[in-house]
């Protein structure tokens, strides 16, 4: 392997290009996690990848720090070797089962959260295996606490570790806009050889792309839809002459009498000017400012995009 290719693979977490670029693989995993989260949390979850790495030997075990990890006590079916749920995910699940607020379980015993997490872990395992193999599991797997199990990972096997952060749907009972608390996270550890087989299977299912028409419209449509635009969250807009703009000074106070924290406009910066696409309110998520959308994208904008 050339040194240039090796550096590129390391920069991508060590993932082989065929795995990293297989959109069908990541869509399959994301869909499985989304359905599982709907089952255990009762919310529409938007999973996003926060980490994806190739690990060997004891490295997967070291990545479980701060999470409740589980492995199968029998021969694993499918590519899954282990699953893990972080502390916030465990508290949120326990709170859902007990119909309490997650903040009331911040001091819950570690053993209690670990036992509660096992049921959620079994569901997660089953969902991922069913999506990967396209076959429903006969019965939930028998899992064991990783910290109390024997040697699970082999020095001769390469594993894929993927950590997903679970964002809420923005509803009143969602953790998306809660300040101060980390979002729930789950981790999947899969055998890399099985992942590569799954990639090949998924690629074989993909229908061949139709050839672009003679006018090149298909090519143009694809390029336009993949074009990046800048989104602005606008608190208030005001008219001002060019002369007034030239007289602005450092330290000058500009009043915003109509500005409201719950009425921000999300707009896209296009070649034709600013295009309003939604409205929302200002909030916080994981210590950062966040925009919580309150209205859908206008139909005329959706229709225009669909016609491109």
CSV table of C-alpha atoms in Angstrom, one decimal:
chain,number,residue,atom,x,y,z
A,1,UNK,CA,0.0,0.0,0.0
A,2,UNK,CA,1.4,3.4,-1.0
A,3,UNK,CA,2.2,5.9,1.8
A,4,UNK,CA,-0.3,8.4,0.2
A,5,UNK,CA,-3.1,5.9,0.3
A,6,UNK,CA,-2.2,4.9,3.9
A,7,UNK,CA,-2.4,8.5,5.0
A,8,UNK,CA,-5.8,9.0,3.4
A,9,UNK,CA,-7.2,5.9,5.1
A,10,UNK,CA,-5.8,7.0,8.5
A,11,UNK,CA,-7.4,10.5,8.1
A,12,UNK,CA,-10.8,8.8,7.5
A,13,UNK,CA,-10.5,6.8,10.8
A,14,UNK,CA,-8.8,3.9,9.0
A,15,UNK,CA,-11.9,3.0,7.0
A,16,UNK,CA,-11.3,1.4,3.6
A,17,UNK,CA,-12.7,3.7,0.8
A,18,UNK,CA,-15.3,1.1,-0.3
A,19,UNK,CA,-16.7,1.1,3.3
A,20,UNK,CA,-16.4,4.9,3.9
A,21,UNK,CA,-18.1,5.8,0.6
A,22,UNK,CA,-20.9,3.2,0.7
A,23,UNK,CA,-24.0,5.4,1.4
A,24,UNK,CA,-26.2,2.4,1.5
A,25,UNK,CA,-24.3,1.0,4.4
A,26,UNK,CA,-24.6,4.1,6.5
A,27,UNK,CA,-28.2,4.6,5.6
A,28,UNK,CA,-29.0,1.0,6.7
A,29,UNK,CA,-27.3,1.5,10.1
A,30,UNK,CA,-28.9,5.0,10.6
A,31,UNK,CA,-32.3,3.6,9.8
A,32,UNK,CA,-31.9,0.7,12.2
A,33,UNK,CA,-30.8,3.1,15.0
A,34,UNK,CA,-33.7,5.5,14.2
A,35,UNK,CA,-36.3,2.7,14.5
A,36,UNK,CA,-34.7,1.4,17.7
A,37,UNK,CA,-34.7,4.8,19.3
A,38,UNK,CA,-38.3,5.3,18.4
A,39,UNK,CA,-39.1,2.1,20.2
A,40,UNK,CA,-37.1,2.8,23.4
A,41,UNK,CA,-37.4,6.6,23.7
A,42,UNK,CA,-40.7,7.2,22.0
A,43,UNK,CA,-39.2,10.0,20.0
A,44,UNK,CA,-38.2,10.6,16.3
A,45,UNK,CA,-34.4,10.5,16.6
A,46,UNK,CA,-31.9,11.9,14.1
A,47,UNK,CA,-28.7,9.8,14.6
A,48,UNK,CA,-25.5,11.4,13.5
A,49,UNK,CA,-22.1,9.8,13.4
A,50,UNK,CA,-19.6,11.4,15.9
A,51,UNK,CA,-16.9,8.8,15.4
A,52,UNK,CA,-16.0,6.0,13.0
A,53,UNK,CA,-12.8,4.1,13.4
A,54,UNK,CA,-11.1,0.8,12.5
A,55,UNK,CA,-9.9,-0.9,15.7
A,56,UNK,CA,-7.8,-4.0,16.4
A,57,UNK,CA,-6.9,-6.1,19.5
A,58,UNK,CA,-8.0,-4.5,22.8
A,59,UNK,CA,-8.8,-1.1,21.3
A,60,UNK,CA,-12.6,-1.7,21.1
A,61,UNK,CA,-12.6,-2.5,24.8
A,62,UNK,CA,-10.8,0.7,25.6
A,63,UNK,CA,-13.4,2.7,23.6
A,64,UNK,CA,-16.2,1.6,26.0
A,65,UNK,CA,-15.1,3.9,28.8
A,66,UNK,CA,-18.0,5.8,30.3
A,67,UNK,CA,-20.6,3.6,28.6
A,68,UNK,CA,-22.5,0.4,29.4
A,69,UNK,CA,-21.3,-2.2,26.9
A,70,UNK,CA,-22.8,-5.6,26.1
A,71,UNK,CA,-21.6,-8.6,24.1
A,72,UNK,CA,-23.3,-11.8,23.0
A,73,UNK,CA,-22.7,-14.9,25.2
A,74,UNK,CA,-23.2,-17.2,22.2
A,75,UNK,CA,-22.0,-17.1,18.6
A,76,UNK,CA,-22.9,-13.7,17.2
A,77,UNK,CA,-25.3,-13.7,14.3
A,78,UNK,CA,-24.4,-11.0,11.7
A,79,UNK,CA,-21.6,-8.5,11.9
A,80,UNK,CA,-22.4,-7.1,15.4
A,81,UNK,CA,-19.8,-8.0,18.1
A,82,UNK,CA,-20.8,-5.5,20.8
A,83,UNK,CA,-23.1,-2.5,21.5
A,84,UNK,CA,-22.8,0.2,24.1
A,85,UNK,CA,-25.0,3.0,25.5
A,86,UNK,CA,-23.6,6.0,27.2
A,87,UNK,CA,-24.7,7.2,30.7
A,88,UNK,CA,-27.1,9.9,29.3
A,89,UNK,CA,-28.7,7.3,27.0
A,90,UNK,CA,-29.1,4.9,29.9
A,91,UNK,CA,-30.7,7.6,32.1
A,92,UNK,CA,-33.0,8.7,29.3
A,93,UNK,CA,-34.1,5.1,28.7
A,94,UNK,CA,-34.7,4.4,32.4
A,95,UNK,CA,-36.6,7.7,32.8
A,96,UNK,CA,-38.8,6.7,29.8
A,97,UNK,CA,-39.5,3.3,31.4
A,98,UNK,CA,-40.3,4.9,34.8
A,99,UNK,CA,-42.1,7.9,33.3
A,100,UNK,CA,-39.8,10.3,35.0
A,101,UNK,CA,-37.6,13.2,33.9
A,102,UNK,CA,-34.0,12.1,33.1
A,103,UNK,CA,-32.7,14.8,35.5
A,104,UNK,CA,-34.2,12.9,38.5
A,105,UNK,CA,-31.9,9.9,37.7
A,106,UNK,CA,-28.5,11.8,37.7
A,107,UNK,CA,-27.6,10.1,41.0
A,108,UNK,CA,-29.1,6.7,40.1
A,109,UNK,CA,-26.8,3.7,41.1
A,110,UNK,CA,-24.5,2.5,38.3
A,111,UNK,CA,-25.8,-1.1,38.7
A,112,UNK,CA,-29.4,0.1,38.2
A,113,UNK,CA,-28.6,1.9,35.0
A,114,UNK,CA,-26.5,-1.0,33.7
A,115,UNK,CA,-29.4,-3.5,34.3
A,116,UNK,CA,-31.9,-1.1,32.6
A,117,UNK,CA,-29.5,-0.7,29.6
A,118,UNK,CA,-29.4,-4.4,28.9
A,119,UNK,CA,-33.0,-4.5,27.6
A,120,UNK,CA,-32.3,-1.5,25.4
A,121,UNK,CA,-29.1,-3.1,24.1
A,122,UNK,CA,-30.9,-6.3,23.1
A,123,UNK,CA,-33.3,-4.3,21.1
A,124,UNK,CA,-30.5,-2.3,19.4
A,125,UNK,CA,-28.6,-5.5,18.6
A,126,UNK,CA,-31.7,-7.1,17.0
A,127,UNK,CA,-32.5,-4.0,15.0
A,128,UNK,CA,-29.0,-3.7,13.5
A,129,UNK,CA,-28.8,-7.4,12.7
A,130,UNK,CA,-32.2,-7.4,11.1
A,131,UNK,CA,-31.4,-4.4,8.9
A,132,UNK,CA,-28.0,-5.8,7.9
A,133,UNK,CA,-29.2,-9.3,7.1
A,134,UNK,CA,-32.7,-8.3,6.0
A,135,UNK,CA,-34.0,-11.1,8.2
A,136,UNK,CA,-35.9,-10.8,11.5
A,137,UNK,CA,-34.0,-12.4,14.4
A,138,UNK,CA,-35.8,-15.5,15.8
A,139,UNK,CA,-35.4,-14.2,19.4
A,140,UNK,CA,-33.6,-11.4,21.2
A,141,UNK,CA,-29.9,-12.2,21.7
A,142,UNK,CA,-28.7,-13.2,25.2
A,143,UNK,CA,-26.3,-10.4,26.1
A,144,UNK,CA,-23.8,-10.1,28.9
A,145,UNK,CA,-22.1,-7.2,30.6
A,146,UNK,CA,-18.8,-6.6,28.7
A,147,UNK,CA,-16.9,-5.8,31.9
A,148,UNK,CA,-17.8,-9.2,33.4
A,149,UNK,CA,-17.2,-11.2,30.2
A,150,UNK,CA,-14.1,-12.9,29.0
A,151,UNK,CA,-12.0,-12.1,26.0
A,152,UNK,CA,-14.4,-10.9,23.3
A,153,UNK,CA,-12.0,-9.3,20.8
A,154,UNK,CA,-9.4,-11.2,18.9
A,155,UNK,CA,-5.9,-9.8,18.1
A,156,UNK,CA,-6.2,-11.2,14.6
A,157,UNK,CA,-9.6,-9.6,13.7
A,158,UNK,CA,-10.2,-6.0,12.6
A,159,UNK,CA,-13.3,-4.2,13.9
A,160,UNK,CA,-15.3,-1.2,12.8
A,161,UNK,CA,-16.4,1.1,15.7
A,162,UNK,CA,-19.1,3.6,15.0
A,163,UNK,CA,-20.5,6.1,17.6
A,164,UNK,CA,-23.8,7.8,17.0
A,165,UNK,CA,-25.1,10.9,18.7
A,166,UNK,CA,-28.9,10.9,19.0
A,167,UNK,CA,-30.5,14.3,18.5
A,168,UNK,CA,-34.2,14.7,19.5
A,169,UNK,CA,-37.0,15.7,17.3
A,170,UNK,CA,-37.4,19.1,18.9
A,171,UNK,CA,-40.7,18.3,20.7
A,172,UNK,CA,-41.5,19.4,24.2
A,173,UNK,CA,-40.2,16.2,25.7
A,174,UNK,CA,-37.1,16.2,23.6
A,175,UNK,CA,-33.5,16.6,24.9
A,176,UNK,CA,-32.5,18.5,21.8
A,177,UNK,CA,-33.0,21.9,23.3
A,178,UNK,CA,-32.0,21.1,26.9
A,179,UNK,CA,-29.0,23.0,28.1
A,180,UNK,CA,-26.2,21.4,30.2
A,181,UNK,CA,-26.8,17.8,29.4
A,182,UNK,CA,-25.0,15.7,26.7
A,183,UNK,CA,-27.1,14.0,24.2
A,184,UNK,CA,-27.5,10.2,24.3
A,185,UNK,CA,-24.9,8.2,22.4
A,186,UNK,CA,-24.7,4.6,21.3
A,187,UNK,CA,-21.7,2.6,19.9
A,188,UNK,CA,-21.7,-0.3,17.5
A,189,UNK,CA,-18.7,-2.6,17.1
A,190,UNK,CA,-18.8,-4.8,14.0
A,191,UNK,CA,-16.4,-7.3,12.4
A,192,UNK,CA,-14.8,-5.5,9.5
A,193,UNK,CA,-14.8,-8.6,7.2
A,194,UNK,CA,-18.6,-8.9,7.7
A,195,UNK,CA,-19.0,-5.2,7.0
A,196,UNK,CA,-17.1,-5.5,3.7
A,197,UNK,CA,-19.4,-8.4,2.8
A,198,UNK,CA,-22.4,-6.3,3.6
A,199,UNK,CA,-21.1,-3.5,1.5
A,200,UNK,CA,-20.7,-5.8,-1.5
A,201,UNK,CA,-24.2,-7.1,-1.0
A,202,UNK,CA,-25.7,-3.6,-0.8
A,203,UNK,CA,-23.9,-2.5,-3.9
A,204,UNK,CA,-25.3,-5.4,-5.8
A,205,UNK,CA,-28.8,-4.4,-4.9
A,206,UNK,CA,-28.3,-0.9,-6.2
A,207,UNK,CA,-29.9,-0.5,-9.6
A,208,UNK,CA,-27.6,0.8,-12.4
A,209,UNK,CA,-27.9,4.5,-13.0
A,210,UNK,CA,-29.7,5.7,-16.1
A,211,UNK,CA,-27.5,7.4,-18.6
A,212,UNK,CA,-27.8,11.2,-18.7
A,213,UNK,CA,-29.8,12.6,-21.5
A,214,UNK,CA,-28.2,14.2,-24.5
A,215,UNK,CA,-28.8,17.7,-23.2
A,216,UNK,CA,-26.9,17.0,-20.0
A,217,UNK,CA,-29.9,17.9,-17.8
A,218,UNK,CA,-29.3,15.0,-15.4
A,219,UNK,CA,-25.7,16.1,-14.9
A,220,UNK,CA,-26.8,19.7,-14.3
A,221,UNK,CA,-29.6,18.6,-11.9
A,222,UNK,CA,-27.1,16.5,-9.8
A,223,UNK,CA,-24.6,19.3,-9.6
A,224,UNK,CA,-27.2,21.9,-8.6
A,225,UNK,CA,-28.6,19.7,-5.9
A,226,UNK,CA,-25.2,19.1,-4.4
A,227,UNK,CA,-24.2,22.7,-4.4
A,228,UNK,CA,-23.5,24.1,-0.9
A,229,UNK,CA,-25.3,27.2,0.2
A,230,UNK,CA,-24.9,29.4,3.4
A,231,UNK,CA,-27.8,29.4,5.8
A,232,UNK,CA,-28.4,32.5,8.0
A,233,UNK,CA,-30.4,32.7,11.2
A,234,UNK,CA,-31.8,36.2,11.0
A,235,UNK,CA,-33.1,37.8,14.2
A,236,UNK,CA,-34.4,41.0,12.5
A,237,UNK,CA,-34.0,42.9,9.3
A,238,UNK,CA,-34.0,46.7,8.9
A,239,UNK,CA,-33.7,49.1,6.0
A,240,UNK,CA,-30.7,51.4,5.9
A,241,UNK,CA,-29.2,53.7,3.2
A,242,UNK,CA,-25.7,53.2,2.0
A,243,UNK,CA,-24.9,56.6,3.5
A,244,UNK,CA,-26.2,55.5,6.9
A,245,UNK,CA,-24.1,52.3,6.7
A,246,UNK,CA,-21.0,54.4,6.0
A,247,UNK,CA,-21.5,56.3,9.3
A,248,UNK,CA,-21.7,53.3,11.5
A,249,UNK,CA,-19.1,53.4,14.3
A,250,UNK,CA,-17.6,50.9,16.8
A,251,UNK,CA,-19.5,50.9,20.0
A,252,UNK,CA,-22.7,52.3,18.4
A,253,UNK,CA,-25.9,50.8,19.7
A,254,UNK,CA,-28.5,49.7,17.1
A,255,UNK,CA,-31.9,49.0,18.6
A,256,UNK,CA,-33.9,46.0,17.5
A,257,UNK,CA,-37.4,46.9,18.7
A,258,UNK,CA,-39.1,44.0,16.9
A,259,UNK,CA,-36.6,41.3,17.6
A,260,UNK,CA,-37.9,38.2,19.4
A,261,UNK,CA,-36.0,35.1,20.4
A,262,UNK,CA,-38.8,32.9,19.4
A,263,UNK,CA,-39.1,34.4,15.9
A,264,UNK,CA,-35.9,33.8,13.9
A,265,UNK,CA,-35.9,33.4,10.1
A,266,UNK,CA,-33.7,30.8,8.5
A,267,UNK,CA,-32.7,32.0,5.1
A,268,UNK,CA,-30.4,30.7,2.3
A,269,UNK,CA,-27.9,33.0,0.6
A,270,UNK,CA,-28.5,32.5,-3.1
A,271,UNK,CA,-27.3,34.2,-6.2
A,272,UNK,CA,-30.7,36.0,-6.4
A,273,UNK,CA,-30.5,37.2,-2.8
A,274,UNK,CA,-31.6,35.9,0.6
A,275,UNK,CA,-34.3,33.2,0.3
A,276,UNK,CA,-36.4,32.6,3.5
A,277,UNK,CA,-36.9,28.8,4.0
A,278,UNK,CA,-38.2,28.4,7.5
A,279,UNK,CA,-38.8,30.0,10.9
A,280,UNK,CA,-37.7,29.0,14.4
A,281,UNK,CA,-36.6,30.0,17.9
A,282,UNK,CA,-33.2,30.4,19.5
A,283,UNK,CA,-32.2,27.8,22.0
A,284,UNK,CA,-29.2,25.8,23.3
A,285,UNK,CA,-27.9,22.3,22.7
A,286,UNK,CA,-24.8,20.7,24.3
A,287,UNK,CA,-23.6,24.2,25.4
A,288,UNK,CA,-24.0,25.7,21.9
A,289,UNK,CA,-26.6,28.0,20.4
A,290,UNK,CA,-29.2,26.1,18.4
A,291,UNK,CA,-32.1,27.0,16.1
A,292,UNK,CA,-35.3,25.0,16.7
A,293,UNK,CA,-37.4,25.0,13.6
A,294,UNK,CA,-41.1,25.9,14.0
A,295,UNK,CA,-42.3,25.9,10.4
A,296,UNK,CA,-41.8,23.7,7.3
A,297,UNK,CA,-40.1,24.7,4.1
A,298,UNK,CA,-42.6,26.6,1.9
A,299,UNK,CA,-44.2,24.6,-0.8
A,300,UNK,CA,-43.0,26.9,-3.6
A,301,UNK,CA,-39.4,26.3,-2.5
A,302,UNK,CA,-39.8,22.5,-2.4
A,303,UNK,CA,-41.6,22.6,-5.8
A,304,UNK,CA,-38.8,24.7,-7.3
A,305,UNK,CA,-36.1,22.2,-6.0
A,306,UNK,CA,-38.1,19.2,-7.3
A,307,UNK,CA,-38.2,20.7,-10.7
A,308,UNK,CA,-34.4,21.2,-10.9
